[in-house]
mmCIF file of C-alpha atoms and ligand atoms in Angstrom:
data_model
loop_
_atom_site.group_PDB
_atom_site.id
_atom_site.type_symbol
_atom_site.label_atom_id
_atom_site.label_comp_id
_atom_site.label_asym_id
_atom_site.label_seq_id
_atom_site.Cartn_x
_atom_site.Cartn_y
_atom_site.Cartn_z
ATOM 1 C CA MET A 1 20.483 -1.938 20.075
ATOM 2 C CA ILE A 2 17.752 -2.380 17.431
ATOM 3 C CA THR A 3 15.022 0.075 17.247
ATOM 4 C CA LYS A 4 11.596 0.390 15.543
ATOM 5 C CA GLU A 5 13.059 3.337 13.389
ATOM 6 C CA ASN A 6 15.796 0.918 12.482
ATOM 7 C CA ILE A 7 13.337 -1.442 11.265
ATOM 8 C CA LEU A 8 11.322 0.943 9.612
ATOM 9 C CA GLU A 9 14.213 2.233 7.857
ATOM 10 C CA TYR A 10 15.249 -0.912 6.403
ATOM 11 C CA LEU A 11 11.624 -2.066 5.694
ATOM 12 C CA ASP A 12 11.720 1.173 3.001
ATOM 13 C CA GLU A 13 13.484 -1.413 0.832
ATOM 14 C CA VAL A 14 10.566 -3.559 0.785
ATOM 15 C CA LYS A 15 8.061 -2.472 -2.193
ATOM 16 C CA ASP A 16 4.728 -3.631 -2.882
ATOM 17 C CA PRO A 17 5.421 -6.254 -5.778
ATOM 18 C CA GLU A 18 2.421 -4.676 -7.871
ATOM 19 C CA ILE A 19 3.506 -1.264 -7.460
ATOM 20 C CA PRO A 20 7.089 -1.326 -7.177
ATOM 21 C CA THR A 21 7.401 2.477 -6.230
ATOM 22 C CA ILE A 22 5.846 2.504 -2.944
ATOM 23 C CA SER A 23 7.206 0.690 0.288
ATOM 24 C CA LEU A 24 5.327 -1.583 2.413
ATOM 25 C CA VAL A 25 5.885 0.939 5.111
ATOM 26 C CA ASP A 26 4.334 3.998 3.006
ATOM 27 C CA LEU A 27 1.495 1.614 2.060
ATOM 28 C CA GLY A 28 0.726 1.621 5.646
ATOM 29 C CA VAL A 29 0.639 -2.376 5.980
ATOM 30 C CA ILE A 30 3.413 -2.750 8.682
ATOM 31 C CA SER A 31 1.010 -2.583 11.524
ATOM 32 C CA ASP A 32 3.183 -3.643 14.444
ATOM 33 C CA ILE A 33 7.074 -4.236 15.255
ATOM 34 C CA GLN A 34 7.689 -5.901 18.488
ATOM 35 C CA ILE A 35 11.105 -5.994 19.698
ATOM 36 C CA TYR A 36 11.790 -8.230 22.637
ATOM 37 C CA GLU A 37 14.571 -8.326 25.285
ATOM 38 C CA ASN A 38 16.410 -11.308 23.690
ATOM 39 C CA GLN A 39 16.233 -8.972 20.385
ATOM 40 C CA GLU A 40 13.610 -11.309 18.798
ATOM 41 C CA VAL A 41 11.842 -9.186 16.156
ATOM 42 C CA ILE A 42 8.261 -9.863 15.228
ATOM 43 C CA VAL A 43 6.966 -7.813 12.273
ATOM 44 C CA GLU A 44 3.290 -7.750 11.553
ATOM 45 C CA ILE A 45 1.608 -7.179 8.398
ATOM 46 C CA THR A 46 -1.945 -6.277 7.551
ATOM 47 C CA PRO A 47 -2.991 -7.517 4.281
ATOM 48 C CA THR A 48 -4.376 -4.470 2.254
ATOM 49 C CA PHE A 49 -7.138 -6.531 0.646
ATOM 50 C CA ALA A 50 -8.175 -10.098 1.563
ATOM 51 C CA GLY A 51 -7.049 -12.838 -0.365
ATOM 52 C CA CYS A 52 -4.447 -10.246 -2.142
ATOM 53 C CA PRO A 53 -2.018 -12.983 -3.616
ATOM 54 C CA ALA A 54 1.209 -10.863 -3.222
ATOM 55 C CA ILE A 55 0.853 -11.129 0.730
ATOM 56 C CA GLU A 56 2.966 -14.174 1.214
ATOM 57 C CA TYR A 57 5.550 -12.818 -1.216
ATOM 58 C CA MET A 58 5.802 -9.390 0.849
ATOM 59 C CA ARG A 59 6.037 -11.487 4.197
ATOM 60 C CA LYS A 60 9.005 -13.585 3.000
ATOM 61 C CA ASN A 61 10.820 -10.251 1.639
ATOM 62 C CA VAL A 62 10.376 -8.261 4.869
ATOM 63 C CA GLU A 63 12.383 -11.394 6.368
ATOM 64 C CA GLU A 64 14.672 -11.734 3.765
ATOM 65 C CA VAL A 65 15.574 -7.894 3.661
ATOM 66 C CA LEU A 66 15.506 -7.856 7.365
ATOM 67 C CA LEU A 67 17.901 -10.983 7.537
ATOM 68 C CA LYS A 68 20.255 -9.122 5.172
ATOM 69 C CA LYS A 69 20.895 -6.197 7.665
ATOM 70 C CA ASN A 70 21.622 -8.962 10.204
ATOM 71 C CA VAL A 71 18.131 -8.528 12.076
ATOM 72 C CA PRO A 72 16.703 -12.220 11.986
ATOM 73 C CA ALA A 73 12.727 -11.255 12.060
ATOM 74 C CA LYS A 74 9.749 -13.307 12.021
ATOM 75 C CA ALA A 75 6.962 -11.438 9.662
ATOM 76 C CA VAL A 76 3.484 -12.560 10.677
ATOM 77 C CA ILE A 77 0.332 -11.428 8.469
ATOM 78 C CA ASN A 78 -2.579 -10.484 10.740
ATOM 79 C CA TYR A 79 -5.837 -11.293 8.963
ATOM 80 C CA ASN A 80 -7.825 -9.796 12.198
ATOM 81 C CA LYS A 81 -6.964 -6.174 11.381
ATOM 82 C CA VAL A 82 -8.609 -4.207 8.830
ATOM 83 C CA TRP A 83 -6.550 -2.229 6.580
ATOM 84 C CA SER A 84 -7.389 1.049 5.147
ATOM 85 C CA SER A 85 -6.371 2.946 2.240
ATOM 86 C CA ASP A 86 -6.132 6.037 4.766
ATOM 87 C CA PHE A 87 -3.101 4.412 6.173
ATOM 88 C CA ILE A 88 -1.020 5.275 3.010
ATOM 89 C CA THR A 89 1.588 8.059 3.728
ATOM 90 C CA GLU A 90 1.516 11.429 2.169
ATOM 91 C CA LYS A 91 5.060 9.915 0.576
ATOM 92 C CA GLY A 92 3.085 6.810 -0.296
ATOM 93 C CA LEU A 93 0.333 8.830 -2.200
ATOM 94 C CA LYS A 94 3.141 10.650 -3.979
ATOM 95 C CA GLN A 95 4.535 7.606 -5.088
ATOM 96 C CA LEU A 96 1.226 6.006 -6.427
ATOM 97 C CA GLN A 97 0.780 9.096 -8.511
ATOM 98 C CA ALA A 98 4.591 8.698 -9.828
ATOM 99 C CA PHE A 99 3.573 5.015 -10.734
ATOM 100 C CA GLY A 100 0.733 6.611 -12.916
ATOM 101 C CA LEU A 101 -2.088 5.409 -10.589
ATOM 102 C CA ALA A 102 -4.834 7.884 -9.019
ATOM 103 C CA LYS A 103 -4.819 8.265 -5.324
ATOM 104 C CA PRO A 104 -7.670 6.615 -3.447
ATOM 105 C CA SER A 105 -10.261 9.109 -1.824
ATOM 106 C CA LYS A 106 -10.573 9.171 1.791
ATOM 107 C CA SER A 107 -12.533 6.459 3.103
ATOM 108 C CA THR A 108 -14.772 8.676 5.405
ATOM 109 C CA GLU A 109 -16.422 10.024 1.883
ATOM 110 C CA ASP A 110 -19.148 8.127 0.830
ATOM 111 C CA LEU A 111 -18.773 5.656 -2.028
ATOM 112 C CA LEU A 112 -20.624 7.446 -4.671
ATOM 113 C CA GLN A 113 -18.733 10.707 -4.066
ATOM 114 C CA SER A 114 -15.564 9.144 -3.927
ATOM 115 C CA MET A 115 -16.022 7.339 -7.167
ATOM 116 C CA GLN A 116 -16.937 11.001 -8.750
ATOM 117 C CA ASN A 117 -14.087 13.249 -7.790
ATOM 118 C CA VAL A 118 -11.156 11.069 -8.762
ATOM 119 C CA GLU A 119 -8.252 13.062 -9.930
ATOM 120 C CA CYS A 120 -6.654 12.034 -13.091
ATOM 121 C CA PRO A 121 -2.814 11.310 -12.350
ATOM 122 C CA LYS A 122 -1.718 12.452 -15.803
ATOM 123 C CA CYS A 123 -3.273 16.053 -15.919
ATOM 124 C CA HIS A 124 -4.693 16.199 -12.620
ATOM 125 C CA SER A 125 -8.301 16.780 -14.046
ATOM 126 C CA LYS A 126 -11.369 15.670 -11.861
ATOM 127 C CA ASN A 127 -13.329 15.569 -14.837
ATOM 128 C CA THR A 128 -13.221 11.653 -14.662
ATOM 129 C CA GLN A 129 -15.695 8.651 -14.975
ATOM 130 C CA LEU A 130 -15.443 4.880 -13.262
ATOM 131 C CA LEU A 131 -15.067 2.685 -16.418
ATOM 132 C CA ASN A 132 -14.888 -0.699 -14.312
ATOM 133 C CA PRO A 133 -14.648 -1.151 -10.659
ATOM 134 C CA PHE A 134 -12.522 -4.219 -11.201
ATOM 135 C CA GLY A 135 -9.163 -3.686 -12.697
ATOM 136 C CA PRO A 136 -6.101 -6.110 -13.568
ATOM 137 C CA THR A 137 -5.774 -6.497 -9.886
ATOM 138 C CA LEU A 138 -7.932 -6.643 -6.691
ATOM 139 C CA CYS A 139 -6.551 -3.136 -5.444
ATOM 140 C CA ARG A 140 -7.428 -1.175 -8.674
ATOM 141 C CA ALA A 141 -10.395 0.134 -10.602
ATOM 142 C CA ILE A 142 -10.160 1.812 -14.018
ATOM 143 C CA PHE A 143 -11.174 5.525 -14.630
ATOM 144 C CA HIS A 144 -11.415 7.518 -18.092
ATOM 145 C CA CYS A 145 -10.464 11.163 -18.393
ATOM 146 C CA HIS A 146 -12.659 13.330 -20.184
ATOM 147 C CA ASP A 147 -9.845 15.992 -20.353
ATOM 148 C CA CYS A 148 -6.744 14.251 -21.598
ATOM 149 C CA LYS A 149 -9.055 11.378 -23.060
ATOM 150 C CA GLU A 150 -6.678 8.997 -21.382
ATOM 151 C CA THR A 151 -7.575 5.900 -19.579
ATOM 152 C CA PHE A 152 -6.041 5.328 -15.976
ATOM 153 C CA GLU A 153 -6.345 3.252 -12.985
ATOM 154 C CA GLN A 154 -6.971 4.253 -9.041
ATOM 155 C CA PHE A 155 -5.717 2.188 -6.099
ATOM 156 C CA LYS A 156 -9.450 1.814 -4.700
ATOM 157 C CA THR A 157 -10.484 3.288 -1.781
ATOM 158 C CA LEU A 158 -10.840 0.925 1.072
HETATM 159 ZN ZN1 ZN B 201 -6.534 13.463 -17.556
#
């Protein structure tokens, strides 16, 4: 008998194609897992950013990894659900930092506030400034740290 816990464990292997240190599970995009009596498995993915070009790749990757574990599953993308950076797990936030990205702020903070207290992933200073809200990918913004003088990227708050 396959369980949701098994599936989540297997899916830990599926990493975000743009941030290979974080799994889709820790990114909080695996929004639902259904296991039917006939052992049919449906994994639902909620895209992080609408129009994120990596989503189809992620969907295929979920199916491939599960198939390798002898779990033929169907992965579907649910565009009606809204993902929030608050869904990223504690482990996921650490993995973002390990990749050199600043953590997103809590989405409950107001936007201006959340742009001002971004912690530098290199020296952990909060004396930082937004340089460009449009980073190299949709999900990242570019900041400058006044203490270590480095430029860094933040996984955007959403
Ligand atoms: Zn710094």
